[in-house]
């Protein structure tokens, strides 16, 4: 059964053509590297290529980012970069609570605000932080997508582990950008 919602201009958005992102935060991604800038350029490049080949070229057109610093912001930026080639694709930011970026670095706050300003849609799930709000956001991402793209280092702890485990239980298709790097 196809789930449909509608954009402001009346274009249908289907769960079956929607990709969600889940991945580690900046410090976990860069845990074992000395050259963080180079690593993050490479992760961004790999993410761009994966979104294009695994998703856009297979008909996916809507992308959900949970907007955490690290992989979520990288993936959202790469969707926005890909919109220059594929103007029909959409970025939907799923913010777990108002004020999510208050503790981000100044640079990540700027990236966050820039992404939100360019997104096709922003959904804020609740007014303030509560325990479990990130897991509820992750559940929302899974409930509203057919494909999951992760940056997961195979360590069985954290929100990305939780999300990928639930996706596998639901027999969702997924791709791991971290494995593509090895």
mmCIF file of C-alpha atoms in Angstrom:
data_model
loop_
_atom_site.group_PDB
_atom_site.id
_atom_site.type_symbol
_atom_site.label_atom_id
_atom_site.label_comp_id
_atom_site.label_asym_id
_atom_site.label_seq_id
_atom_site.Cartn_x
_atom_site.Cartn_y
_atom_site.Cartn_z
ATOM 1 C CA UNK A 1 0.000 0.000 0.000
ATOM 2 C CA UNK A 2 1.338 3.419 -0.930
ATOM 3 C CA UNK A 3 1.376 6.158 1.702
ATOM 4 C CA UNK A 4 0.889 9.662 0.297
ATOM 5 C CA UNK A 5 1.270 13.146 1.632
ATOM 6 C CA UNK A 6 1.144 16.296 -0.450
ATOM 7 C CA UNK A 7 3.538 19.174 -0.812
ATOM 8 C CA UNK A 8 2.413 22.790 -0.877
ATOM 9 C CA UNK A 9 2.302 22.780 -4.682
ATOM 10 C CA UNK A 10 0.200 19.610 -4.803
ATOM 11 C CA UNK A 11 2.983 17.180 -5.742
ATOM 12 C CA UNK A 12 2.566 13.766 -4.106
ATOM 13 C CA UNK A 13 5.282 12.540 -1.746
ATOM 14 C CA UNK A 14 5.376 8.795 -1.215
ATOM 15 C CA UNK A 15 7.028 6.806 1.532
ATOM 16 C CA UNK A 16 8.131 4.332 -1.130
ATOM 17 C CA UNK A 17 10.320 7.017 -2.757
ATOM 18 C CA UNK A 18 11.715 8.387 0.513
ATOM 19 C CA UNK A 19 15.163 7.890 2.054
ATOM 20 C CA UNK A 20 16.057 8.567 5.694
ATOM 21 C CA UNK A 21 19.564 9.289 6.969
ATOM 22 C CA UNK A 22 21.076 8.141 10.249
ATOM 23 C CA UNK A 23 24.701 8.366 11.230
ATOM 24 C CA UNK A 24 27.263 9.154 13.819
ATOM 25 C CA UNK A 25 28.129 12.542 15.184
ATOM 26 C CA UNK A 26 31.318 14.348 14.247
ATOM 27 C CA UNK A 27 33.552 13.072 17.070
ATOM 28 C CA UNK A 28 32.620 9.437 16.538
ATOM 29 C CA UNK A 29 33.200 9.647 12.778
ATOM 30 C CA UNK A 30 36.623 11.238 13.288
ATOM 31 C CA UNK A 31 37.617 9.221 16.346
ATOM 32 C CA UNK A 32 40.692 7.589 14.780
ATOM 33 C CA UNK A 33 41.879 10.233 12.340
ATOM 34 C CA UNK A 34 44.440 12.988 12.564
ATOM 35 C CA UNK A 35 43.246 14.875 9.471
ATOM 36 C CA UNK A 36 39.596 15.618 10.262
ATOM 37 C CA UNK A 37 39.129 18.075 7.383
ATOM 38 C CA UNK A 38 40.284 15.539 4.802
ATOM 39 C CA UNK A 39 38.136 12.809 6.347
ATOM 40 C CA UNK A 40 34.989 14.950 6.289
ATOM 41 C CA UNK A 41 35.620 15.987 2.662
ATOM 42 C CA UNK A 42 35.870 12.291 1.795
ATOM 43 C CA UNK A 43 32.728 11.402 3.772
ATOM 44 C CA UNK A 44 30.835 14.213 2.007
ATOM 45 C CA UNK A 45 32.055 13.009 -1.408
ATOM 46 C CA UNK A 46 31.121 9.389 -0.623
ATOM 47 C CA UNK A 47 27.723 10.483 0.671
ATOM 48 C CA UNK A 48 27.047 12.546 -2.468
ATOM 49 C CA UNK A 49 27.971 9.566 -4.667
ATOM 50 C CA UNK A 50 25.900 7.122 -2.596
ATOM 51 C CA UNK A 51 22.807 9.346 -2.621
ATOM 52 C CA UNK A 52 23.088 9.724 -6.378
ATOM 53 C CA UNK A 53 23.750 6.058 -7.217
ATOM 54 C CA UNK A 54 21.769 4.204 -4.515
ATOM 55 C CA UNK A 55 18.860 6.598 -4.342
ATOM 56 C CA UNK A 56 18.229 9.195 -7.039
ATOM 57 C CA UNK A 57 19.095 6.906 -9.947
ATOM 58 C CA UNK A 58 16.735 4.298 -8.460
ATOM 59 C CA UNK A 59 13.796 6.708 -8.247
ATOM 60 C CA UNK A 60 13.984 7.979 -4.670
ATOM 61 C CA UNK A 61 13.150 11.676 -4.577
ATOM 62 C CA UNK A 62 12.568 12.696 -0.948
ATOM 63 C CA UNK A 63 15.257 12.707 1.740
ATOM 64 C CA UNK A 64 14.766 12.944 5.514
ATOM 65 C CA UNK A 65 17.504 14.318 7.762
ATOM 66 C CA UNK A 66 17.306 14.236 11.554
ATOM 67 C CA UNK A 67 19.656 17.258 11.643
ATOM 68 C CA UNK A 68 22.165 16.068 14.258
ATOM 69 C CA UNK A 69 25.707 17.340 13.835
ATOM 70 C CA UNK A 70 27.894 14.908 11.971
ATOM 71 C CA UNK A 71 26.476 12.633 9.283
ATOM 72 C CA UNK A 72 22.928 14.076 9.343
ATOM 73 C CA UNK A 73 24.207 17.553 8.426
ATOM 74 C CA UNK A 74 26.623 16.143 5.840
ATOM 75 C CA UNK A 75 23.842 14.143 4.172
ATOM 76 C CA UNK A 76 21.466 17.119 4.173
ATOM 77 C CA UNK A 77 24.134 19.332 2.579
ATOM 78 C CA UNK A 78 24.806 16.723 -0.088
ATOM 79 C CA UNK A 79 21.094 16.474 -0.915
ATOM 80 C CA UNK A 80 21.081 20.252 -1.358
ATOM 81 C CA UNK A 81 24.167 19.971 -3.592
ATOM 82 C CA UNK A 82 22.458 17.257 -5.651
ATOM 83 C CA UNK A 83 19.363 19.454 -6.093
ATOM 84 C CA UNK A 84 21.484 21.511 -8.517
ATOM 85 C CA UNK A 85 21.595 18.457 -10.827
ATOM 86 C CA UNK A 86 18.229 16.981 -9.856
ATOM 87 C CA UNK A 87 15.873 19.865 -9.044
ATOM 88 C CA UNK A 88 12.937 17.501 -8.478
ATOM 89 C CA UNK A 89 14.406 15.988 -5.281
ATOM 90 C CA UNK A 90 13.258 17.229 -1.872
ATOM 91 C CA UNK A 91 14.914 17.649 1.514
ATOM 92 C CA UNK A 92 12.743 17.326 4.597
ATOM 93 C CA UNK A 93 14.395 18.185 7.917
ATOM 94 C CA UNK A 94 12.995 16.303 10.895
ATOM 95 C CA UNK A 95 13.934 18.266 14.006
ATOM 96 C CA UNK A 96 13.399 16.293 17.234
ATOM 97 C CA UNK A 97 12.803 19.418 19.368
ATOM 98 C CA UNK A 98 13.029 23.196 19.174
ATOM 99 C CA UNK A 99 16.512 24.349 20.130
ATOM 100 C CA UNK A 100 18.226 21.187 18.873
ATOM 101 C CA UNK A 101 21.295 23.117 17.688
ATOM 102 C CA UNK A 102 21.814 25.216 20.847
ATOM 103 C CA UNK A 103 24.838 23.135 21.911
ATOM 104 C CA UNK A 104 26.379 22.807 18.444
ATOM 105 C CA UNK A 105 29.601 24.578 17.594
ATOM 106 C CA UNK A 106 29.146 27.971 15.960
ATOM 107 C CA UNK A 107 30.124 26.487 12.588
ATOM 108 C CA UNK A 108 27.580 23.659 12.919
ATOM 109 C CA UNK A 109 24.871 26.109 14.033
ATOM 110 C CA UNK A 110 25.498 28.074 10.828
ATOM 111 C CA UNK A 111 25.347 24.902 8.731
ATOM 112 C CA UNK A 112 22.149 23.848 10.529
ATOM 113 C CA UNK A 113 20.458 27.215 9.936
ATOM 114 C CA UNK A 114 21.553 27.287 6.291
ATOM 115 C CA UNK A 115 20.168 23.793 5.703
ATOM 116 C CA UNK A 116 16.842 24.609 7.383
ATOM 117 C CA UNK A 117 16.526 27.761 5.258
ATOM 118 C CA UNK A 118 17.025 25.764 2.040
ATOM 119 C CA UNK A 119 14.956 22.692 2.985
ATOM 120 C CA UNK A 120 11.718 21.972 1.177
ATOM 121 C CA UNK A 121 10.036 21.148 4.478
ATOM 122 C CA UNK A 122 10.894 21.300 8.175
ATOM 123 C CA UNK A 123 9.014 19.246 10.751
ATOM 124 C CA UNK A 124 9.647 19.892 14.446
ATOM 125 C CA UNK A 125 8.387 16.968 16.514
ATOM 126 C CA UNK A 126 8.148 18.667 19.925
ATOM 127 C CA UNK A 127 8.740 21.976 21.679
ATOM 128 C CA UNK A 128 11.567 21.012 24.025
ATOM 129 C CA UNK A 129 14.032 18.279 24.835
ATOM 130 C CA UNK A 130 12.747 15.216 26.678
ATOM 131 C CA UNK A 131 14.389 11.876 27.341
ATOM 132 C CA UNK A 132 13.878 9.616 24.345
ATOM 133 C CA UNK A 133 13.121 12.422 21.883
ATOM 134 C CA UNK A 134 15.968 11.398 19.569
ATOM 135 C CA UNK A 135 14.690 7.807 19.458
ATOM 136 C CA UNK A 136 11.180 9.101 18.679
ATOM 137 C CA UNK A 137 12.725 11.156 15.858
ATOM 138 C CA UNK A 138 14.515 8.031 14.584
ATOM 139 C CA UNK A 139 11.223 6.109 14.671
ATOM 140 C CA UNK A 140 9.594 8.925 12.658
ATOM 141 C CA UNK A 141 12.380 8.676 10.067
ATOM 142 C CA UNK A 142 11.798 4.931 9.692
ATOM 143 C CA UNK A 143 8.010 5.207 9.627
ATOM 144 C CA UNK A 144 8.183 7.716 6.792
ATOM 145 C CA UNK A 145 10.804 6.126 4.523
ATOM 146 C CA UNK A 146 11.441 3.017 2.462
ATOM 147 C CA UNK A 147 15.261 3.190 2.390
ATOM 148 C CA UNK A 148 17.821 4.015 5.082
ATOM 149 C CA UNK A 149 21.268 5.427 4.373
ATOM 150 C CA UNK A 150 23.590 5.243 7.367
ATOM 151 C CA UNK A 151 27.108 6.058 8.421
ATOM 152 C CA UNK A 152 27.578 3.209 10.893
ATOM 153 C CA UNK A 153 30.911 1.947 12.269
ATOM 154 C CA UNK A 154 29.568 -1.464 13.412
ATOM 155 C CA UNK A 155 29.822 -0.640 17.126
ATOM 156 C CA UNK A 156 26.551 -1.789 18.697
ATOM 157 C CA UNK A 157 25.706 1.349 20.681
ATOM 158 C CA UNK A 158 23.907 4.629 20.029
ATOM 159 C CA UNK A 159 21.102 6.044 17.933
ATOM 160 C CA UNK A 160 22.414 4.854 14.582
ATOM 161 C CA UNK A 161 22.719 1.293 15.907
ATOM 162 C CA UNK A 162 19.134 1.552 17.218
ATOM 163 C CA UNK A 163 17.833 2.891 13.907
ATOM 164 C CA UNK A 164 19.657 0.397 11.709
ATOM 165 C CA UNK A 165 18.611 -2.503 13.953
ATOM 166 C CA UNK A 166 14.956 -1.422 13.679
ATOM 167 C CA UNK A 167 15.291 -0.998 9.905
ATOM 168 C CA UNK A 168 16.681 -4.540 9.560
ATOM 169 C CA UNK A 169 13.835 -5.874 11.731
ATOM 170 C CA UNK A 170 11.402 -4.099 9.385
ATOM 171 C CA UNK A 171 13.235 -5.591 6.367
ATOM 172 C CA UNK A 172 14.017 -2.111 5.040
ATOM 173 C CA UNK A 173 16.645 -1.654 2.361
ATOM 174 C CA UNK A 174 19.737 0.232 3.509
ATOM 175 C CA UNK A 175 23.241 1.317 2.502
ATOM 176 C CA UNK A 176 26.168 2.047 4.794
ATOM 177 C CA UNK A 177 28.423 4.888 3.603
ATOM 178 C CA UNK A 178 30.999 3.941 6.252
ATOM 179 C CA UNK A 179 31.501 0.496 4.672
ATOM 180 C CA UNK A 180 31.873 2.097 1.268
ATOM 181 C CA UNK A 181 34.906 3.932 2.670
ATOM 182 C CA UNK A 182 36.816 0.784 3.667
#
